[in-house]
Amino acid sequence: MKSKIHENQLKTIEIMSKKSVLTIVALVTISLTAVAQKQATTKTHFKFFSTTPAENIEANNYAAVGAIDPSNGDVVFSVPMQSFEFEKALMQEHFNSKKFLNTKENPKAKLTGKIANLDKVNFKKDGSYTANIEGDLTINGVTNPVKEKATITVKGGSISLSSKFNLTLADYKIAFSGGKPSTNIAKTVEVTVEANY
């Protein structure tokens, strides 16, 4: 009688152990699948900064959308240009005008790129990784190839991206031959990007 009870207890423990192992395998598979899937975000901050002897100009934009795909390294951003906010209303008006970015005709800037060194970024392990982003950047209706560095941070399954780079305005047909803008706006501006996926 005792041995039968003992045998039943062992079978119950064995079944429970198998179920536990299957549950753990399922959870690990689900978490790895979640990391490998494309992630989109609206938690973004784009900033550009221009400095000249005449003045410093800064504009911030929190309305961009972005996506990152850890499985193939795709990185995409769409930035509504009219959402850049300036300290002075006149600067914002100039920024959106036909003479500058003509945001009515070219309402969005877009980056379509890839992480060129995807093998150096471990999306499954917490840490900070330097990513080489290569792709196409479109501003003011002009598209140019870009190669920039970004820092990708993985923490507790969440991904964030940050980057800072210089942008030459003339490359996107934004140039001033005279007047106040030619002395007040730098020929090259600093762009900062932050995104939390």
Tab-separated table of C-alpha atoms in Angstrom:
chain	number	residue	atom	x	y	z
A	1	MET	CA	0.000	0.000	0.000
A	2	LYS	CA	2.776	2.424	0.992
A	3	SER	CA	4.731	1.702	-2.181
A	4	LYS	CA	1.639	2.415	-4.335
A	5	ILE	CA	1.118	5.781	-2.600
A	6	HIS	CA	4.826	6.531	-2.987
A	7	GLU	CA	4.647	5.536	-6.679
A	8	ASN	CA	1.652	7.866	-7.232
A	9	GLN	CA	3.470	10.736	-5.504
A	10	LEU	CA	6.505	10.217	-7.728
A	11	LYS	CA	4.300	10.226	-10.855
A	12	THR	CA	2.603	13.449	-9.682
A	13	ILE	CA	5.991	15.101	-9.046
A	14	GLU	CA	7.247	13.913	-12.455
A	15	ILE	CA	4.165	15.342	-14.235
A	16	MET	CA	4.518	18.639	-12.319
A	17	SER	CA	8.213	18.847	-13.225
A	18	LYS	CA	7.440	18.300	-16.918
A	19	LYS	CA	4.742	20.999	-16.786
A	20	SER	CA	7.149	23.407	-15.066
A	21	VAL	CA	9.830	22.818	-17.684
A	22	LEU	CA	7.286	23.311	-20.493
A	23	THR	CA	6.031	26.524	-18.857
A	24	ILE	CA	9.585	27.880	-18.522
A	25	VAL	CA	10.377	26.970	-22.160
A	26	ALA	CA	7.147	28.673	-23.304
A	27	LEU	CA	7.920	31.840	-21.313
A	28	VAL	CA	11.491	32.038	-22.632
A	29	THR	CA	10.244	31.514	-26.210
A	30	ILE	CA	7.607	34.234	-25.802
A	31	SER	CA	10.112	36.729	-24.331
A	32	LEU	CA	12.680	36.039	-27.075
A	33	THR	CA	10.003	36.383	-29.749
A	34	ALA	CA	8.918	39.728	-28.242
A	35	VAL	CA	12.499	41.020	-28.383
A	36	ALA	CA	12.930	39.863	-31.975
A	37	GLN	CA	9.805	41.636	-33.235
A	38	LYS	CA	9.608	45.129	-34.665
A	39	GLN	CA	8.961	47.774	-32.008
A	40	ALA	CA	7.356	51.147	-32.689
A	41	THR	CA	7.336	54.280	-30.552
A	42	THR	CA	5.976	57.784	-30.229
A	43	LYS	CA	8.243	58.457	-27.223
A	44	THR	CA	10.754	60.497	-29.194
A	45	HIS	CA	12.671	63.749	-28.918
A	46	PHE	CA	14.368	65.428	-31.872
A	47	LYS	CA	16.352	68.591	-31.234
A	48	PHE	CA	18.380	70.783	-33.498
A	49	PHE	CA	20.819	73.405	-32.321
A	50	SER	CA	22.415	76.192	-34.357
A	51	THR	CA	25.126	78.431	-32.965
A	52	THR	CA	26.602	81.571	-34.543
A	53	PRO	CA	28.223	84.722	-33.127
A	54	ALA	CA	24.834	86.428	-33.665
A	55	GLU	CA	22.689	83.950	-31.672
A	56	ASN	CA	21.961	80.396	-30.628
A	57	ILE	CA	18.814	78.757	-31.961
A	58	GLU	CA	17.263	75.584	-30.548
A	59	ALA	CA	14.118	73.726	-31.620
A	60	ASN	CA	12.490	70.662	-30.071
A	61	ASN	CA	10.100	68.126	-31.515
A	62	TYR	CA	8.294	65.416	-29.514
A	63	ALA	CA	5.874	64.313	-32.257
A	64	ALA	CA	8.035	61.966	-34.356
A	65	VAL	CA	7.292	58.279	-34.700
A	66	GLY	CA	9.914	55.589	-35.012
A	67	ALA	CA	10.390	51.853	-35.336
A	68	ILE	CA	13.237	49.427	-34.811
A	69	ASP	CA	13.384	45.769	-35.821
A	70	PRO	CA	15.949	43.772	-33.809
A	71	SER	CA	15.639	40.800	-36.173
A	72	ASN	CA	16.982	42.613	-39.252
A	73	GLY	CA	18.292	45.968	-37.943
A	74	ASP	CA	15.743	48.193	-39.686
A	75	VAL	CA	15.462	51.688	-38.173
A	76	VAL	CA	12.817	54.162	-39.359
A	77	PHE	CA	11.813	57.660	-38.215
A	78	SER	CA	9.129	59.989	-39.544
A	79	VAL	CA	9.370	63.561	-38.227
A	80	PRO	CA	6.556	66.107	-38.728
A	81	MET	CA	8.521	69.280	-39.453
A	82	GLN	CA	5.812	71.711	-38.301
A	83	SER	CA	6.045	70.172	-34.816
A	84	PHE	CA	9.441	71.757	-34.095
A	85	GLU	CA	8.955	74.343	-31.352
A	86	PHE	CA	11.130	77.422	-31.006
A	87	GLU	CA	11.628	79.933	-28.215
A	88	LYS	CA	10.551	82.762	-30.537
A	89	ALA	CA	7.418	82.581	-32.717
A	90	LEU	CA	9.190	84.456	-35.531
A	91	MET	CA	11.874	81.761	-35.723
A	92	GLN	CA	9.170	79.112	-36.029
A	93	GLU	CA	7.496	81.103	-38.797
A	94	HIS	CA	10.800	81.419	-40.725
A	95	PHE	CA	11.572	77.714	-40.217
A	96	ASN	CA	8.251	76.680	-41.831
A	97	SER	CA	8.366	79.282	-44.632
A	98	LYS	CA	9.040	78.640	-48.334
A	99	LYS	CA	12.451	80.298	-47.972
A	100	PHE	CA	13.577	77.775	-45.364
A	101	LEU	CA	11.971	74.318	-45.126
A	102	ASN	CA	8.679	74.871	-46.913
A	103	THR	CA	6.941	72.506	-44.491
A	104	LYS	CA	3.576	72.777	-46.257
A	105	GLU	CA	5.082	71.177	-49.342
A	106	ASN	CA	7.508	68.912	-47.417
A	107	PRO	CA	5.677	68.173	-44.159
A	108	LYS	CA	7.902	65.324	-42.971
A	109	ALA	CA	11.537	64.400	-42.680
A	110	LYS	CA	12.231	60.680	-42.913
A	111	LEU	CA	15.069	58.336	-42.062
A	112	THR	CA	15.033	54.825	-43.472
A	113	GLY	CA	18.087	52.931	-42.334
A	114	LYS	CA	19.697	49.772	-41.053
A	115	ILE	CA	22.059	48.867	-38.246
A	116	ALA	CA	25.116	47.956	-40.333
A	117	ASN	CA	26.864	46.189	-37.432
A	118	LEU	CA	23.809	44.268	-36.149
A	119	ASP	CA	26.071	41.445	-34.916
A	120	LYS	CA	27.545	43.894	-32.345
A	121	VAL	CA	24.130	44.737	-30.792
A	122	ASN	CA	22.653	42.120	-28.438
A	123	PHE	CA	18.967	42.959	-28.022
A	124	LYS	CA	18.588	40.021	-25.617
A	125	LYS	CA	21.164	41.257	-23.084
A	126	ASP	CA	21.136	44.423	-20.954
A	127	GLY	CA	23.839	46.863	-21.971
A	128	SER	CA	24.807	49.802	-24.184
A	129	TYR	CA	25.870	49.145	-27.753
A	130	THR	CA	27.333	51.401	-30.445
A	131	ALA	CA	25.312	50.969	-33.626
A	132	ASN	CA	26.380	52.130	-37.081
A	133	ILE	CA	23.234	53.364	-38.803
A	134	GLU	CA	23.328	53.557	-42.598
A	135	GLY	CA	20.460	54.635	-44.800
A	136	ASP	CA	18.668	57.532	-46.457
A	137	LEU	CA	17.623	60.805	-44.842
A	138	THR	CA	15.003	62.949	-46.568
A	139	ILE	CA	14.557	66.599	-45.553
A	140	ASN	CA	12.977	69.394	-47.596
A	141	GLY	CA	12.220	66.902	-50.363
A	142	VAL	CA	15.930	66.061	-50.767
A	143	THR	CA	17.263	62.569	-49.987
A	144	ASN	CA	20.895	61.902	-49.088
A	145	PRO	CA	22.707	58.780	-47.907
A	146	VAL	CA	23.774	58.952	-44.251
A	147	LYS	CA	26.136	57.044	-41.981
A	148	GLU	CA	25.861	57.953	-38.302
A	149	LYS	CA	26.569	56.365	-34.949
A	150	ALA	CA	23.860	55.727	-32.362
A	151	THR	CA	23.849	54.256	-28.876
A	152	ILE	CA	21.323	51.498	-28.352
A	153	THR	CA	20.573	50.684	-24.732
A	154	VAL	CA	18.811	47.483	-23.679
A	155	LYS	CA	17.470	47.390	-20.134
A	156	GLY	CA	14.928	44.951	-18.741
A	157	GLY	CA	13.652	44.077	-22.204
A	158	SER	CA	13.180	47.742	-23.199
A	159	ILE	CA	15.154	49.357	-26.022
A	160	SER	CA	16.217	52.991	-26.338
A	161	LEU	CA	18.226	54.765	-29.024
A	162	SER	CA	20.164	58.024	-28.871
A	163	SER	CA	22.305	59.803	-31.429
A	164	LYS	CA	23.943	63.174	-32.014
A	165	PHE	CA	25.243	64.260	-35.404
A	166	ASN	CA	25.867	67.313	-37.575
A	167	LEU	CA	23.726	68.213	-40.553
A	168	THR	CA	24.885	70.523	-43.354
A	169	LEU	CA	21.854	72.552	-44.428
A	170	ALA	CA	23.047	73.123	-48.005
A	171	ASP	CA	22.984	69.333	-48.557
A	172	TYR	CA	19.189	69.606	-48.298
A	173	LYS	CA	18.873	72.787	-50.409
A	174	ILE	CA	18.543	74.977	-47.326
A	175	ALA	CA	20.867	77.923	-47.851
A	176	PHE	CA	20.797	81.708	-47.520
A	177	SER	CA	22.837	84.028	-49.687
A	178	GLY	CA	22.035	87.166	-47.725
A	179	GLY	CA	19.966	88.860	-45.059
A	180	LYS	CA	19.685	88.108	-41.367
A	181	PRO	CA	19.258	84.313	-41.768
A	182	SER	CA	22.662	84.036	-43.496
A	183	THR	CA	24.398	85.359	-40.358
A	184	ASN	CA	22.007	84.087	-37.656
A	185	ILE	CA	21.684	80.462	-38.763
A	186	ALA	CA	24.705	78.144	-38.797
A	187	LYS	CA	25.583	76.389	-42.042
A	188	THR	CA	25.833	73.152	-40.062
A	189	VAL	CA	23.426	72.335	-37.225
A	190	GLU	CA	23.651	69.759	-34.468
A	191	VAL	CA	20.839	67.192	-34.373
A	192	THR	CA	20.021	65.107	-31.287
A	193	VAL	CA	17.736	62.083	-31.446
A	194	GLU	CA	16.259	60.137	-28.542
A	195	ALA	CA	13.730	57.320	-28.767
A	196	ASN	CA	12.359	54.905	-26.181
A	197	TYR	CA	10.719	51.797	-27.652
